């Protein structure tokens, strides 16, 4: 796969993450129930748990801000080229690395503590994992200056 394909794939995944976490944030703020995926999972139980907020702020909003930052880094900063591009790639790696770790922790909470799984939360975790893999590939495939 070419470098541009990795970049474009990352951009698409970040956009999907924005849509996913915007929906989760909307669910939390409006107290609506999630669109049912054929009875798979229990987003309402996960979204109403004490773990769905940090200091009164929905965790999904932090995810949304993360994906929006990724979109800015990938879609605006990196295309500027030069040092900007390299710093953007490092930023994408850092955000996806820590985002993936935190998502793994949240998935653990879903399984072991809340005893319910939200498919939209799992989707976000998988998007971050794929973005992390692409970030690593992209960092390793670009010659260091």
CSV table of C-alpha atoms in Angstrom, one decimal:
chain,number,residue,atom,x,y,z
A,1,UNK,CA,0.0,0.0,0.0
A,2,UNK,CA,1.3,3.5,-0.8
A,3,UNK,CA,1.8,6.2,1.8
A,4,UNK,CA,-1.1,8.2,0.4
A,5,UNK,CA,-3.4,5.2,0.9
A,6,UNK,CA,-2.4,4.9,4.5
A,7,UNK,CA,-3.0,8.6,5.0
A,8,UNK,CA,-6.4,8.6,3.3
A,9,UNK,CA,-7.4,5.5,5.2
A,10,UNK,CA,-6.5,7.2,8.5
A,11,UNK,CA,-8.5,10.3,7.4
A,12,UNK,CA,-11.6,8.1,6.7
A,13,UNK,CA,-11.2,6.2,10.0
A,14,UNK,CA,-10.9,9.5,11.9
A,15,UNK,CA,-14.0,10.8,10.2
A,16,UNK,CA,-15.9,7.6,11.1
A,17,UNK,CA,-14.7,8.1,14.7
A,18,UNK,CA,-16.2,11.7,14.7
A,19,UNK,CA,-19.5,10.3,13.6
A,20,UNK,CA,-19.5,7.5,16.1
A,21,UNK,CA,-18.5,9.6,19.1
A,22,UNK,CA,-20.7,12.5,18.1
A,23,UNK,CA,-23.6,10.0,18.2
A,24,UNK,CA,-22.5,8.7,21.6
A,25,UNK,CA,-22.1,12.2,23.0
A,26,UNK,CA,-25.6,13.1,21.7
A,27,UNK,CA,-27.0,10.0,23.3
A,28,UNK,CA,-25.4,10.9,26.7
A,29,UNK,CA,-26.5,14.5,26.6
A,30,UNK,CA,-30.1,13.9,25.5
A,31,UNK,CA,-30.5,10.7,27.5
A,32,UNK,CA,-31.8,9.0,24.4
A,33,UNK,CA,-31.5,5.2,23.8
A,34,UNK,CA,-29.1,4.0,21.1
A,35,UNK,CA,-30.3,2.7,17.8
A,36,UNK,CA,-30.7,-1.0,18.3
A,37,UNK,CA,-28.4,-3.2,16.3
A,38,UNK,CA,-30.6,-6.3,16.4
A,39,UNK,CA,-30.5,-6.6,20.1
A,40,UNK,CA,-26.7,-6.6,20.2
A,41,UNK,CA,-25.2,-5.0,23.3
A,42,UNK,CA,-26.7,-2.5,25.8
A,43,UNK,CA,-25.5,1.0,25.1
A,44,UNK,CA,-28.1,2.4,27.6
A,45,UNK,CA,-26.6,0.5,30.5
A,46,UNK,CA,-23.0,1.5,29.5
A,47,UNK,CA,-24.0,5.1,28.8
A,48,UNK,CA,-25.8,5.5,32.2
A,49,UNK,CA,-23.0,3.9,34.2
A,50,UNK,CA,-20.8,6.1,36.4
A,51,UNK,CA,-17.9,5.3,34.1
A,52,UNK,CA,-19.5,7.2,31.2
A,53,UNK,CA,-18.5,10.5,32.7
A,54,UNK,CA,-15.3,12.1,34.0
A,55,UNK,CA,-15.9,15.1,36.3
A,56,UNK,CA,-19.4,15.5,34.8
A,57,UNK,CA,-18.1,15.5,31.2
A,58,UNK,CA,-19.2,12.6,29.0
A,59,UNK,CA,-16.4,10.3,28.1
A,60,UNK,CA,-17.8,10.2,24.5
A,61,UNK,CA,-17.1,14.0,24.3
A,62,UNK,CA,-13.4,13.4,25.0
A,63,UNK,CA,-13.5,10.8,22.2
A,64,UNK,CA,-15.1,13.3,19.9
A,65,UNK,CA,-12.5,15.9,20.7
A,66,UNK,CA,-9.8,13.3,20.1
A,67,UNK,CA,-11.2,12.3,16.7
A,68,UNK,CA,-11.6,16.0,15.7
A,69,UNK,CA,-8.0,16.6,16.7
A,70,UNK,CA,-6.9,13.7,14.5
A,71,UNK,CA,-8.9,15.1,11.6
A,72,UNK,CA,-7.1,18.4,12.0
A,73,UNK,CA,-3.7,16.8,12.2
A,74,UNK,CA,-4.4,14.5,9.2
A,75,UNK,CA,-6.4,16.8,7.0
A,76,UNK,CA,-4.9,20.2,7.7
A,77,UNK,CA,-1.5,20.1,9.5
A,78,UNK,CA,0.1,17.1,7.8
A,79,UNK,CA,-0.6,18.2,4.2
A,80,UNK,CA,1.4,21.4,4.9
A,81,UNK,CA,4.5,19.2,4.6
A,82,UNK,CA,8.0,19.6,6.1
A,83,UNK,CA,8.4,19.6,9.8
A,84,UNK,CA,4.6,20.1,10.2
A,85,UNK,CA,3.9,16.8,8.5
A,86,UNK,CA,6.4,14.9,10.8
A,87,UNK,CA,5.0,16.5,14.0
A,88,UNK,CA,1.4,15.8,12.8
A,89,UNK,CA,2.4,12.1,12.4
A,90,UNK,CA,3.9,12.0,15.9
A,91,UNK,CA,0.7,13.7,17.2
A,92,UNK,CA,-1.5,11.1,15.5
A,93,UNK,CA,0.6,8.3,16.9
A,94,UNK,CA,0.4,9.8,20.5
A,95,UNK,CA,-3.3,10.4,20.4
A,96,UNK,CA,-4.1,7.0,19.0
A,97,UNK,CA,-1.6,5.2,21.4
A,98,UNK,CA,-3.1,6.7,24.5
A,99,UNK,CA,-6.6,6.6,23.0
A,100,UNK,CA,-6.2,2.8,22.4
A,101,UNK,CA,-5.0,2.2,25.9
A,102,UNK,CA,-7.9,4.1,27.4
A,103,UNK,CA,-10.4,2.4,25.1
A,104,UNK,CA,-9.0,-1.0,26.2
A,105,UNK,CA,-9.5,0.1,29.8
A,106,UNK,CA,-13.1,1.2,29.0
A,107,UNK,CA,-13.8,-2.1,27.2
A,108,UNK,CA,-12.5,-4.0,30.3
A,109,UNK,CA,-14.9,-2.0,32.4
A,110,UNK,CA,-17.8,-2.9,30.1
A,111,UNK,CA,-17.0,-6.6,30.3
A,112,UNK,CA,-15.8,-7.0,33.9
A,113,UNK,CA,-17.6,-4.3,35.9
A,114,UNK,CA,-20.7,-3.0,34.0
A,115,UNK,CA,-21.5,-6.4,32.4
A,116,UNK,CA,-22.8,-4.8,29.2
A,117,UNK,CA,-21.2,-4.0,25.9
A,118,UNK,CA,-22.0,-0.9,23.8
A,119,UNK,CA,-21.3,-1.7,20.1
A,120,UNK,CA,-20.7,1.9,19.3
A,121,UNK,CA,-18.1,2.1,22.1
A,122,UNK,CA,-16.4,-1.0,20.7
A,123,UNK,CA,-16.5,0.5,17.3
A,124,UNK,CA,-14.6,3.6,18.6
A,125,UNK,CA,-12.0,1.3,20.3
A,126,UNK,CA,-11.5,-0.6,17.1
A,127,UNK,CA,-11.2,2.6,15.0
A,128,UNK,CA,-8.5,3.9,17.4
A,129,UNK,CA,-6.7,0.5,17.2
A,130,UNK,CA,-6.7,0.6,13.4
A,131,UNK,CA,-5.6,4.3,13.4
A,132,UNK,CA,-2.7,3.3,15.8
A,133,UNK,CA,-1.6,0.5,13.5
A,134,UNK,CA,-1.7,2.9,10.5
A,135,UNK,CA,0.1,5.6,12.5
A,136,UNK,CA,2.9,3.1,13.3
A,137,UNK,CA,3.2,2.0,9.7
A,138,UNK,CA,3.2,5.6,8.5
A,139,UNK,CA,5.9,6.6,11.0
A,140,UNK,CA,8.1,3.7,10.1
A,141,UNK,CA,7.7,4.2,6.3
A,142,UNK,CA,8.6,7.9,6.3
A,143,UNK,CA,12.4,8.5,6.2
A,144,UNK,CA,13.5,10.5,9.2
A,145,UNK,CA,15.2,13.8,8.4
